[in-house]
Coordinates of C-alpha atoms in Angstrom, one line a residue:
S1 CA -42.2 1.8 48.1
L2 CA -41.3 -1.7 47.0
A3 CA -41.8 -3.5 43.7
L4 CA -41.3 -7.2 43.4
R5 CA -41.1 -9.4 40.3
T6 CA -42.5 -12.7 41.3
V7 CA -44.4 -15.7 40.1
L8 CA -46.7 -17.9 42.2
K9 CA -44.8 -20.7 43.9
G10 CA -45.8 -24.3 43.4
I11 CA -47.9 -23.6 40.3
P12 CA -46.8 -25.6 37.3
P13 CA -45.7 -23.1 34.6
I14 CA -47.7 -25.1 31.9
L15 CA -50.9 -23.8 33.4
S16 CA -52.0 -20.5 31.9
P17 CA -53.6 -17.7 34.0
E18 CA -56.8 -18.4 32.1
L19 CA -56.7 -22.1 33.0
L20 CA -55.9 -21.3 36.6
S21 CA -58.9 -19.1 36.8
V22 CA -61.1 -21.9 35.4
L23 CA -59.8 -24.4 37.9
A24 CA -60.3 -22.0 40.8
K25 CA -64.0 -21.6 39.8
M26 CA -64.7 -25.4 39.6
G27 CA -66.5 -27.3 42.3
H28 CA -68.0 -30.7 43.1
G29 CA -69.7 -32.1 40.1
D30 CA -68.0 -29.9 37.6
E31 CA -66.2 -31.7 34.8
L32 CA -63.2 -30.6 32.8
V33 CA -62.4 -32.1 29.3
L34 CA -58.8 -32.5 28.3
A35 CA -59.1 -32.7 24.5
D36 CA -56.6 -33.6 21.8
A37 CA -56.0 -31.7 18.6
N38 CA -58.7 -33.5 16.6
F39 CA -61.5 -33.0 19.2
P40 CA -64.1 -30.4 18.1
S41 CA -63.2 -28.3 21.2
A42 CA -64.7 -25.0 19.9
S43 CA -68.1 -26.4 19.0
V44 CA -68.3 -28.6 22.1
A45 CA -67.4 -25.7 24.4
K46 CA -69.7 -23.2 22.7
N47 CA -71.9 -23.1 25.9
S48 CA -69.0 -23.4 28.4
I49 CA -65.4 -22.2 28.5
L50 CA -62.7 -23.1 26.0
V51 CA -59.1 -22.8 27.1
R52 CA -56.5 -23.3 24.4
A53 CA -53.3 -25.0 25.5
D54 CA -51.6 -24.9 22.1
G55 CA -48.0 -26.2 22.2
H56 CA -48.7 -28.5 25.1
Q57 CA -49.2 -32.2 25.2
A58 CA -52.1 -33.8 27.1
L59 CA -50.1 -35.9 29.6
P60 CA -48.0 -33.0 31.1
M61 CA -51.2 -30.9 31.1
L62 CA -53.1 -33.6 33.0
R63 CA -50.2 -33.9 35.5
A64 CA -50.1 -30.2 36.1
I65 CA -53.9 -30.0 36.5
L66 CA -54.0 -32.9 39.0
Q67 CA -51.4 -31.1 41.1
L68 CA -54.1 -28.5 41.9
L69 CA -57.4 -30.0 41.2
P70 CA -58.4 -33.1 43.2
L71 CA -60.6 -35.8 41.7
D72 CA -64.2 -35.9 42.9
Q73 CA -64.2 -38.5 45.6
Y74 CA -68.0 -38.6 45.7
V75 CA -68.5 -40.3 42.4
P76 CA -67.6 -43.9 41.4
T77 CA -65.6 -43.0 38.3
P78 CA -64.1 -39.5 38.6
A79 CA -62.4 -39.7 35.2
F80 CA -63.5 -40.9 31.8
I81 CA -62.1 -41.3 28.3
M82 CA -63.6 -41.7 24.8
R83 CA -63.8 -45.3 23.9
K84 CA -62.2 -46.0 20.5
E85 CA -64.3 -47.5 17.9
P86 CA -63.2 -50.9 16.4
S87 CA -62.6 -49.1 13.1
D88 CA -60.1 -46.6 14.6
R89 CA -58.4 -48.6 17.3
D90 CA -54.7 -47.9 17.1
P91 CA -52.5 -50.2 19.2
S92 CA -50.0 -47.3 19.6
L93 CA -52.6 -45.5 21.8
V94 CA -52.6 -48.1 24.5
P95 CA -49.5 -46.7 26.2
I96 CA -51.0 -43.2 26.5
V97 CA -54.2 -44.6 28.0
G98 CA -52.1 -46.6 30.5
Q99 CA -50.1 -43.4 31.3
F100 CA -53.4 -41.5 31.9
Q101 CA -54.5 -44.4 34.1
A102 CA -51.3 -44.5 36.1
L103 CA -51.2 -40.7 36.5
V104 CA -54.9 -40.4 37.6
S105 CA -54.5 -43.3 40.1
G106 CA -51.2 -42.1 41.4
T107 CA -52.6 -38.6 42.1
H108 CA -55.8 -39.9 43.6
G109 CA -53.9 -42.2 46.0
A110 CA -55.9 -45.3 45.0
Q111 CA -56.6 -47.2 41.8
V112 CA -59.1 -45.3 39.7
Q113 CA -60.8 -47.0 36.8
L114 CA -61.2 -44.8 33.8
E115 CA -64.7 -45.0 32.5
E116 CA -64.9 -45.6 28.7
I117 CA -67.7 -43.7 27.0
E118 CA -68.9 -44.3 23.4
R119 CA -67.8 -41.5 21.1
M120 CA -71.1 -39.7 20.6
Q121 CA -72.0 -40.1 24.2
F122 CA -68.6 -38.6 25.1
Y123 CA -69.3 -35.6 22.8
E124 CA -72.7 -35.0 24.5
R125 CA -71.3 -35.3 28.0
A126 CA -68.4 -33.0 27.0
K127 CA -71.0 -30.3 26.0
T128 CA -72.1 -30.2 29.7
A129 CA -68.5 -29.8 31.0
F130 CA -67.5 -26.7 32.9
A131 CA -64.6 -26.2 30.5
V132 CA -62.7 -27.8 27.6
V133 CA -58.9 -27.6 27.5
G134 CA -57.7 -28.1 23.9
T135 CA -54.1 -29.5 23.7
E136 CA -51.8 -29.9 20.8
C137 CA -51.4 -33.6 20.8
S138 CA -53.4 -36.0 18.7
L139 CA -54.6 -39.2 20.4
S140 CA -56.9 -40.4 17.6

């Protein structure tokens, strides 16, 4: 008999077993929401899957997810973000949006335009997502 203590190779350790299972089940047309701490993740995901990623920031989580999950090449804009309202625009958020843009484009191998969606439309679209990943960071 032989017993081994191992972990999967090449899997970013930030990805929980629960999230890995969700990613493995996704297919063409499925959407995944990466939400900040202020996003109503539980209520938005009440008809889908909620994965808590407490203690993790959105950018490293996105980087890890994109190592395993390719963007859908059959849609014109495979990634979208919630458009900030004029009343809550924070200039300090511009760098994180730029970092998301660079990461998504770099992973995709071509420039990807992030589609900006109005807040309430974003909430409605998020309700149809395959899963919502709630991170610790606050982007709003």
